[in-house]
mmCIF file of C-alpha atoms in Angstrom:
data_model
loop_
_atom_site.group_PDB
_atom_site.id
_atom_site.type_symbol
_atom_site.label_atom_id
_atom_site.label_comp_id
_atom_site.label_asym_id
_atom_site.label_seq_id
_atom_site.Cartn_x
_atom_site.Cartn_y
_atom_site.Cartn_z
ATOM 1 C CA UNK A 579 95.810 72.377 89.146
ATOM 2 C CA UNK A 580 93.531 71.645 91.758
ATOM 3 C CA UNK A 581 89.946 73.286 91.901
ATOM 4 C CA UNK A 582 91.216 75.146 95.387
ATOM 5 C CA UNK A 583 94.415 75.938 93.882
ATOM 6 C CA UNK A 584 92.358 77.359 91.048
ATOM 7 C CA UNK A 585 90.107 78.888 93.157
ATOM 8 C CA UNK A 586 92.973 80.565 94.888
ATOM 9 C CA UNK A 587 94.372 81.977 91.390
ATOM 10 C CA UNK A 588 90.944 82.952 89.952
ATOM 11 C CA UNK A 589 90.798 84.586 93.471
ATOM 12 C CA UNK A 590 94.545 86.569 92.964
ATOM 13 C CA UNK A 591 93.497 87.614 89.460
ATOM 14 C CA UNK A 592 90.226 89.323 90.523
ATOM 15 C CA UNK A 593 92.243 90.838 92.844
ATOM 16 C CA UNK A 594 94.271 92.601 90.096
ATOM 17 C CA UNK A 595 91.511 93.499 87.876
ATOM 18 C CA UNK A 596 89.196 94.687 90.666
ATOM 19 C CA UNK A 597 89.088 98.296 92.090
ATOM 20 C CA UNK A 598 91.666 98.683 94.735
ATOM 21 C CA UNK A 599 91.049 101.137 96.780
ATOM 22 C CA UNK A 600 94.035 102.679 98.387
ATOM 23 C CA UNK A 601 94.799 105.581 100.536
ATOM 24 C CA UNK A 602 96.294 107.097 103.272
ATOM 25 C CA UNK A 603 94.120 108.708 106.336
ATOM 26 C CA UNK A 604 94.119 109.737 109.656
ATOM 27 C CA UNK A 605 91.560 109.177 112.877
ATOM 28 C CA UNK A 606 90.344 111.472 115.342
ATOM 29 C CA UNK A 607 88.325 110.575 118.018
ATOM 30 C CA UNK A 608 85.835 107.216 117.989
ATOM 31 C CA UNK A 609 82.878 108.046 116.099
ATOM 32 C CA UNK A 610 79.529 106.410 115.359
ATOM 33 C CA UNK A 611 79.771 102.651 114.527
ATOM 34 C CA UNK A 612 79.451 101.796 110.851
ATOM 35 C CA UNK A 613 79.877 99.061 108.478
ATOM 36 C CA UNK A 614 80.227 98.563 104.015
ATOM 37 C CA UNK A 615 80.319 95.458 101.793
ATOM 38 C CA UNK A 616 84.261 95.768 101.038
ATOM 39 C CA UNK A 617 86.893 94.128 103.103
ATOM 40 C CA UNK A 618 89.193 97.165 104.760
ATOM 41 C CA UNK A 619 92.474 96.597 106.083
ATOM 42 C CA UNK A 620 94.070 99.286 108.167
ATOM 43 C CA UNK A 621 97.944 99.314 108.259
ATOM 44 C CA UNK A 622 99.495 102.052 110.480
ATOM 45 C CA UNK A 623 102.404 103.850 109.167
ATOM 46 C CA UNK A 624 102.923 106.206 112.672
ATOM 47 C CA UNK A 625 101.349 106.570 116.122
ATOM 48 C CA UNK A 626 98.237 104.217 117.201
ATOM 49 C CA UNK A 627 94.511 103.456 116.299
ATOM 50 C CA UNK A 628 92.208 102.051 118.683
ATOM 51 C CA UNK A 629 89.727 99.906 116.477
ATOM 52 C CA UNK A 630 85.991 98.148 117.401
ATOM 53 C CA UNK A 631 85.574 95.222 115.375
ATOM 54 C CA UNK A 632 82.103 93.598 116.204
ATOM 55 C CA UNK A 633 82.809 94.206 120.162
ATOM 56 C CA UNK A 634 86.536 93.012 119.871
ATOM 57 C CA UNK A 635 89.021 95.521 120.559
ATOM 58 C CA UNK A 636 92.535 96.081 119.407
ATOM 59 C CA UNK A 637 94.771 98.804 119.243
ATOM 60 C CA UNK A 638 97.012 99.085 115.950
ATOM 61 C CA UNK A 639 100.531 100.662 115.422
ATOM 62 C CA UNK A 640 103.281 100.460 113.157
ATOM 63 C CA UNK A 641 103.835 96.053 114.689
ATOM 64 C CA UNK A 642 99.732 95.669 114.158
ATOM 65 C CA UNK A 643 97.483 95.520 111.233
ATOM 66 C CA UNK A 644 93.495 95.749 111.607
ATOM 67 C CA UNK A 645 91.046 93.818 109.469
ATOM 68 C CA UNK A 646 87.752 94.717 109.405
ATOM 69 C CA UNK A 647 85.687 91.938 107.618
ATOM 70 C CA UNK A 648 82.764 92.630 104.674
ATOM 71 C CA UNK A 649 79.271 94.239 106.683
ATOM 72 C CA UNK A 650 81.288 94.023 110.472
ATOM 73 C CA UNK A 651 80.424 96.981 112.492
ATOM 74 C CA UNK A 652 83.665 98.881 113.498
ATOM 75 C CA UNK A 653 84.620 102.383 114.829
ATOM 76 C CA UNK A 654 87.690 103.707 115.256
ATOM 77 C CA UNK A 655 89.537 106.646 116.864
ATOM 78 C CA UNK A 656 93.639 107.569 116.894
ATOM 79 C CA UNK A 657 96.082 109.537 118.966
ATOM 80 C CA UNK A 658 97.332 113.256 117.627
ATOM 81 C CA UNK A 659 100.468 111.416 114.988
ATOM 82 C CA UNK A 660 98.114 108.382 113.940
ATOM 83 C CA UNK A 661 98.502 107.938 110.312
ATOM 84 C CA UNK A 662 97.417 105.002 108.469
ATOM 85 C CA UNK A 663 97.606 103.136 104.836
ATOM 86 C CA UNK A 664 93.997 101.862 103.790
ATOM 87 C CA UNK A 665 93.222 99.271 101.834
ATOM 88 C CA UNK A 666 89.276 98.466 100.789
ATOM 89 C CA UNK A 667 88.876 95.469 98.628
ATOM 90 C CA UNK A 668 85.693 93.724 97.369
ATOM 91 C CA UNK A 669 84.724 90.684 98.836
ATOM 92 C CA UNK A 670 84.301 88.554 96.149
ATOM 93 C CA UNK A 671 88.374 89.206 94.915
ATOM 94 C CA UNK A 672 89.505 87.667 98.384
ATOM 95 C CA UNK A 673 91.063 84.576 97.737
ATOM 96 C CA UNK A 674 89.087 81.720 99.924
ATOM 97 C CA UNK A 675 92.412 81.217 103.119
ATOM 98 C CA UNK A 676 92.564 84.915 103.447
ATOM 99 C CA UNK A 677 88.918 85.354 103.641
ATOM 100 C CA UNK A 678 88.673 82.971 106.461
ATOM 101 C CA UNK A 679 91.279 83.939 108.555
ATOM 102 C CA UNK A 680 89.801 87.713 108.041
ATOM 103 C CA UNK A 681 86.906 86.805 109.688
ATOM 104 C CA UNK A 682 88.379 84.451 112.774
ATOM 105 C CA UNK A 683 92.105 86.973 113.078
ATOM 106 C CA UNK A 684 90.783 90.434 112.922
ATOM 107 C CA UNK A 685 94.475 91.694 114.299
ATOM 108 C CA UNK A 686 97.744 90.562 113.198
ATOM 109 C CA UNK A 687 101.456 90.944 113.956
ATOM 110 C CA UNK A 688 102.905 93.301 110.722
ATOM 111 C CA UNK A 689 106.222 91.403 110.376
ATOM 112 C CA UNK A 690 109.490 92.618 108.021
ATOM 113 C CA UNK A 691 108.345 91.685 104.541
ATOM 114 C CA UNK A 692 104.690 93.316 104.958
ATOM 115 C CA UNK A 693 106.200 96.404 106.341
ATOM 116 C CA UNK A 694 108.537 97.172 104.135
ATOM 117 C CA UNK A 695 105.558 96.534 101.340
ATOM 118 C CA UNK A 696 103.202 99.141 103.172
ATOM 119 C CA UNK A 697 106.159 101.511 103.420
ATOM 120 C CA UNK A 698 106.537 101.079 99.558
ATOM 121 C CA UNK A 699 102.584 100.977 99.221
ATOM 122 C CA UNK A 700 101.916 104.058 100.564
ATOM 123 C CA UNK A 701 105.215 105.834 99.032
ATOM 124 C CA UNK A 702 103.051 105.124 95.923
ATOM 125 C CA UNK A 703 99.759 106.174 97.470
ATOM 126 C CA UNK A 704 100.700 109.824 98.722
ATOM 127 C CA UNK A 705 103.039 110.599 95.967
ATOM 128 C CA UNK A 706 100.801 108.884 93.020
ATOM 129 C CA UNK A 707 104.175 107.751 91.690
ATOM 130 C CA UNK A 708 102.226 105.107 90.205
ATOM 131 C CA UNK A 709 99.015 104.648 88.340
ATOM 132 C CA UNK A 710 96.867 102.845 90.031
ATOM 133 C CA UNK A 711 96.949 99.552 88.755
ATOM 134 C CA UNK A 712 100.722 99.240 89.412
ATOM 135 C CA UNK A 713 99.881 99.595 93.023
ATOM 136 C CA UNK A 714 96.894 97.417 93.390
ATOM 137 C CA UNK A 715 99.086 94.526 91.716
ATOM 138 C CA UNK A 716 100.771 94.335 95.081
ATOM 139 C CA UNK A 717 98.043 93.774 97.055
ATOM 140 C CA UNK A 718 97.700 90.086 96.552
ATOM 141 C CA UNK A 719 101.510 90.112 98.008
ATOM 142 C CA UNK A 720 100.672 92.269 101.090
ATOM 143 C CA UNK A 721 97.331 90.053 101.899
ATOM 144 C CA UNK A 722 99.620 86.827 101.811
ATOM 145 C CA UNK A 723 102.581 87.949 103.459
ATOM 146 C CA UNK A 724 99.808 89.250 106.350
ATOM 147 C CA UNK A 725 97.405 86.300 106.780
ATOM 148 C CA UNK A 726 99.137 83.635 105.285
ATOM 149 C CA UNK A 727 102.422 81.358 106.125
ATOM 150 C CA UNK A 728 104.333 82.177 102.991
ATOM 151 C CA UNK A 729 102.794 83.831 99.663
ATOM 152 C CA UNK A 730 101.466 82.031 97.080
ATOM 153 C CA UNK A 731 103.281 81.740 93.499
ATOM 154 C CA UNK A 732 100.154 83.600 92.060
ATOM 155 C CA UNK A 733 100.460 86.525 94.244
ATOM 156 C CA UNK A 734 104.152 86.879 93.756
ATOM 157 C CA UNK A 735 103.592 87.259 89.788
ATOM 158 C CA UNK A 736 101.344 89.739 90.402
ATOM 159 C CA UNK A 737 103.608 91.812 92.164
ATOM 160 C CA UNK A 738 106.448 90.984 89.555
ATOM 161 C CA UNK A 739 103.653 92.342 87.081
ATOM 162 C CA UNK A 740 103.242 95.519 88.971
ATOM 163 C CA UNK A 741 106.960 96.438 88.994
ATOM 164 C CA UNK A 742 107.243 95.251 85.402
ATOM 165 C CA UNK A 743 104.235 98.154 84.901
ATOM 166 C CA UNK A 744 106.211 100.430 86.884
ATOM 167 C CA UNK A 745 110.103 99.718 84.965
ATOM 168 C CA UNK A 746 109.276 98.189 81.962
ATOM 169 C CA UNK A 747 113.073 99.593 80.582
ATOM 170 C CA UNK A 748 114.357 97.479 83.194
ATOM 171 C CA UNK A 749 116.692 94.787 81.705
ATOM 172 C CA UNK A 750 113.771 92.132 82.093
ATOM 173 C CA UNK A 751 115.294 88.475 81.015
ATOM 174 C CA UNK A 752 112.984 85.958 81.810
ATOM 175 C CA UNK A 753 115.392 84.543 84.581
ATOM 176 C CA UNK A 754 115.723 88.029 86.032
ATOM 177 C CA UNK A 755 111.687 88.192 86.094
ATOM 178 C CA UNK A 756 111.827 84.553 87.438
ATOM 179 C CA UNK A 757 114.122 85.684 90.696
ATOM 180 C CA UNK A 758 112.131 88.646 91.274
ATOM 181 C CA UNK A 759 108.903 86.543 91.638
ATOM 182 C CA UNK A 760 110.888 84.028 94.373
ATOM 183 C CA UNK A 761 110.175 81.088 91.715
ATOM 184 C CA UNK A 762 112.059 78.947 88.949
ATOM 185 C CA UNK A 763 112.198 79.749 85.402
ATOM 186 C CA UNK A 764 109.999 76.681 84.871
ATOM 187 C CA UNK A 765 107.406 77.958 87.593
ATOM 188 C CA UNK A 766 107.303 81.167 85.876
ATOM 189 C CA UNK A 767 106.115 79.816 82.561
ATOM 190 C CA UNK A 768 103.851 77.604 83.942
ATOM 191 C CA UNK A 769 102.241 80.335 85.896
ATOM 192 C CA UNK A 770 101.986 82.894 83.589
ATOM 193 C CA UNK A 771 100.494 79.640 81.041
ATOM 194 C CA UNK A 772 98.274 78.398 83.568
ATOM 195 C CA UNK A 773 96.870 82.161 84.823
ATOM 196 C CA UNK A 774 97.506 84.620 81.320
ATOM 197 C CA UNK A 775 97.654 82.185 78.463
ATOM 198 C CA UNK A 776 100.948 83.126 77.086
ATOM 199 C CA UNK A 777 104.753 83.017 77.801
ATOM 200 C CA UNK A 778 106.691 85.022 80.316
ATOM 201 C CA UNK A 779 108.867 86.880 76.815
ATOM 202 C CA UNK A 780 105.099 87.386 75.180
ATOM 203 C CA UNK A 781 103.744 89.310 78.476
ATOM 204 C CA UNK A 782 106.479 91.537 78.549
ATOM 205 C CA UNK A 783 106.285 92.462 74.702
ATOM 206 C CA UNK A 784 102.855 93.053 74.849
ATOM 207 C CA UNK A 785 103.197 95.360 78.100
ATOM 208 C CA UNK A 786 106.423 97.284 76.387
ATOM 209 C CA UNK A 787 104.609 97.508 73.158
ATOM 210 C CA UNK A 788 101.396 99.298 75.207
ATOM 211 C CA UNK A 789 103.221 101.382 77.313
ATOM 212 C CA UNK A 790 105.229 102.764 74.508
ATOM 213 C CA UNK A 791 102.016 103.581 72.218
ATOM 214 C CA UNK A 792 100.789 105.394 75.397
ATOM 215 C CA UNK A 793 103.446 107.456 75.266
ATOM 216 C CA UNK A 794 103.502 108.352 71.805
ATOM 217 C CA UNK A 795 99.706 109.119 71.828
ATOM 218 C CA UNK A 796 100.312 111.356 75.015
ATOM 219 C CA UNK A 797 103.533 112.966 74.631
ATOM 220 C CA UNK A 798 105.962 114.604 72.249
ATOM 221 C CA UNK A 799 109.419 113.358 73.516
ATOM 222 C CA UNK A 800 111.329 111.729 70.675
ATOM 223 C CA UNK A 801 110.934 108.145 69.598
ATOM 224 C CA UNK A 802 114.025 107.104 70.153
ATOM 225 C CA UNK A 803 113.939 107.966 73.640
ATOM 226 C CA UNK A 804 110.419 106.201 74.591
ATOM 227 C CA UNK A 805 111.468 103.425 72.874
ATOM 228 C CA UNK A 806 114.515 102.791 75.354
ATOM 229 C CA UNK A 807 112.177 103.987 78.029
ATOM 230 C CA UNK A 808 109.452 101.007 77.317
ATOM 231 C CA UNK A 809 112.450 98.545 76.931
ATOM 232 C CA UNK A 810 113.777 98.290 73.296
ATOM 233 C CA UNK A 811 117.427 98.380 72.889
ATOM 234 C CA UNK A 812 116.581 100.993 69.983
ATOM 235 C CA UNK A 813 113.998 103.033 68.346
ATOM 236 C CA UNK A 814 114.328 100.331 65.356
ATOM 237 C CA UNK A 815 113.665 97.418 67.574
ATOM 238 C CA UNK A 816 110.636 99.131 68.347
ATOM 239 C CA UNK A 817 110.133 99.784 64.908
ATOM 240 C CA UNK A 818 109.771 96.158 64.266
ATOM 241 C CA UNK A 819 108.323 95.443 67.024
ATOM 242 C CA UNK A 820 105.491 97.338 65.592
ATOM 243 C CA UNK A 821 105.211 96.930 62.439
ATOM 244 C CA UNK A 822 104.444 93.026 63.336
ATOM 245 C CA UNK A 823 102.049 93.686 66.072
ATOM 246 C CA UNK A 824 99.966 96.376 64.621
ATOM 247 C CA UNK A 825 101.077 97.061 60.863
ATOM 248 C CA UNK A 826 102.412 100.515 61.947
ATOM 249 C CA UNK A 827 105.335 102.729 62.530
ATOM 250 C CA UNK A 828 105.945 104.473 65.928
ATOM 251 C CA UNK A 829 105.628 107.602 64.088
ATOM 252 C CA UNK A 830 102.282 106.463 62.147
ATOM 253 C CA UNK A 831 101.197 105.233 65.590
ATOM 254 C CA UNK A 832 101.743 109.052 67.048
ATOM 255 C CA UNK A 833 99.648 110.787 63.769
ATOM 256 C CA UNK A 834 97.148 108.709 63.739
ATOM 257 C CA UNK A 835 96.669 109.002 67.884
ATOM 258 C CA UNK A 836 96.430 112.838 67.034
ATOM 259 C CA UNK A 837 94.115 112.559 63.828
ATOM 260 C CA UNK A 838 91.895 111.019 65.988
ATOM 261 C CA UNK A 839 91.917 113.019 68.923
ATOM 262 C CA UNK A 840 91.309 116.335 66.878
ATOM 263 C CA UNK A 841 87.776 114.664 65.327
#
């Protein structure tokens, strides 16, 4: 890998682990200029939003996207239906060719793939269908399918990762997981080597096994039933499953969650 190719995935995986802010808002009328040290990108879901970037004016609807760099004075104001998705993200998580063209391409054309990906963003946003991290995993997407020509490989395994959060009792095979992320089984492994260490099959164990002890620390609803929910074909696959990653039953796993919430 080169060191900007690195750069580029150290870049996509801050992105992930960083704070995400996302939300939906509306603008009244322009108000006093200001400025913060995040990145904000402001994607209109209905009506239009006049926006001040710096002196450089645009007006933003449901075809335009606004980008308001790190410290750039901006003010804004909308008409009565203006409704937009936010998106604030630190600085230092912006991968190097999106941080550039933030700063020289403060408005952009919103074309097919990024709308339907704010549609589904802030479906997620407003309803809280999903926890937070879920969402912000298809950020890195949403930036490259935005600012960039086509999306880079390390962006779409993020957003596999997200969805993989959201389903994990989806039927994930590793060459279903490969198709979703737009890249060959061989690309997969190699990304998820190159950026997480371990195999495409160990990922998915590991988030199956998690989200399944969250549920058993959290919830009453029988075994069998969360264990189909996380992914296992049956509560005894999870079981196993188990019992080699942690030395412990599911139902251990639920007493001991309980013991220790009660001290």
């Amino acid at each position: 890998m080169t060191r900007m190719s690195r750069c580029a995935a150290d870049a996509t995986l801050a992105l992930m682990q960083s704070s995400v802010d996302l939300h939906v808002r509306s603008y009244g009328e322009f108000g006093n200029p200001d400025r913060h040290d995040y990145a904000q990108l402001v994607l209109p879901l209905r009506g239009a939003v006049q926006l001040d970037i710096d002196g450089k004016f645009g007006r933003l609807d449901v075809l335009t996207a606004g980008f308001v760099a790190p410290r750039a004075w901006h003010a804004q104001g909308g008409d009565r239906t203006n409704q937009s998705l936010i998106l604030d993200v630190d600085e230092c998580s912006l991968p190097p060719a999106i941080s550039e063209r933030l700063h020289d391409r403060p408005f952009t054309a919103i074309n097919s793939a990024s709308r339907k990906l704010i549609e589904f963003m802030a479906i997620m946003a407003e309803q809280r269908a999903a926890a937070p991290s879920v969402v912000q995993g298809w950020a890195p997407l949403l930036l490259d399918t935005l600012m960039l020509d086509a999306p880079r490989p390390a962006s779409r395994l993020a957003a596999l990762m997200a969805r993989i959060e959201a389903e994990p009792g989806l039927p994930w095979a590793t060459e279903t997981m490969a198709k979703s992320a737009g890249v060959s089984v061989s690309r997969l492994h190699a990304l998820f080597r190159s950026e997480h260490g371990t195999s495409p099959h160990d990922w998915l164990l590991e988030r199956r096994l998690a989200r399944a002890c969250e549920w058993l620390a959290q919830t009453d609803r029988p075994i069998a039933e969360l264990a189909l929910r996380a992914g296992f074909s049956e509560q005894s696959a999870l079981t196993r499953a188990m019992r080699k990653a942690m030395d412990m039953t599911p139902a251990a796993y639920r007493r001991q969650s309980r013991e220790n919430l009660s001290k």
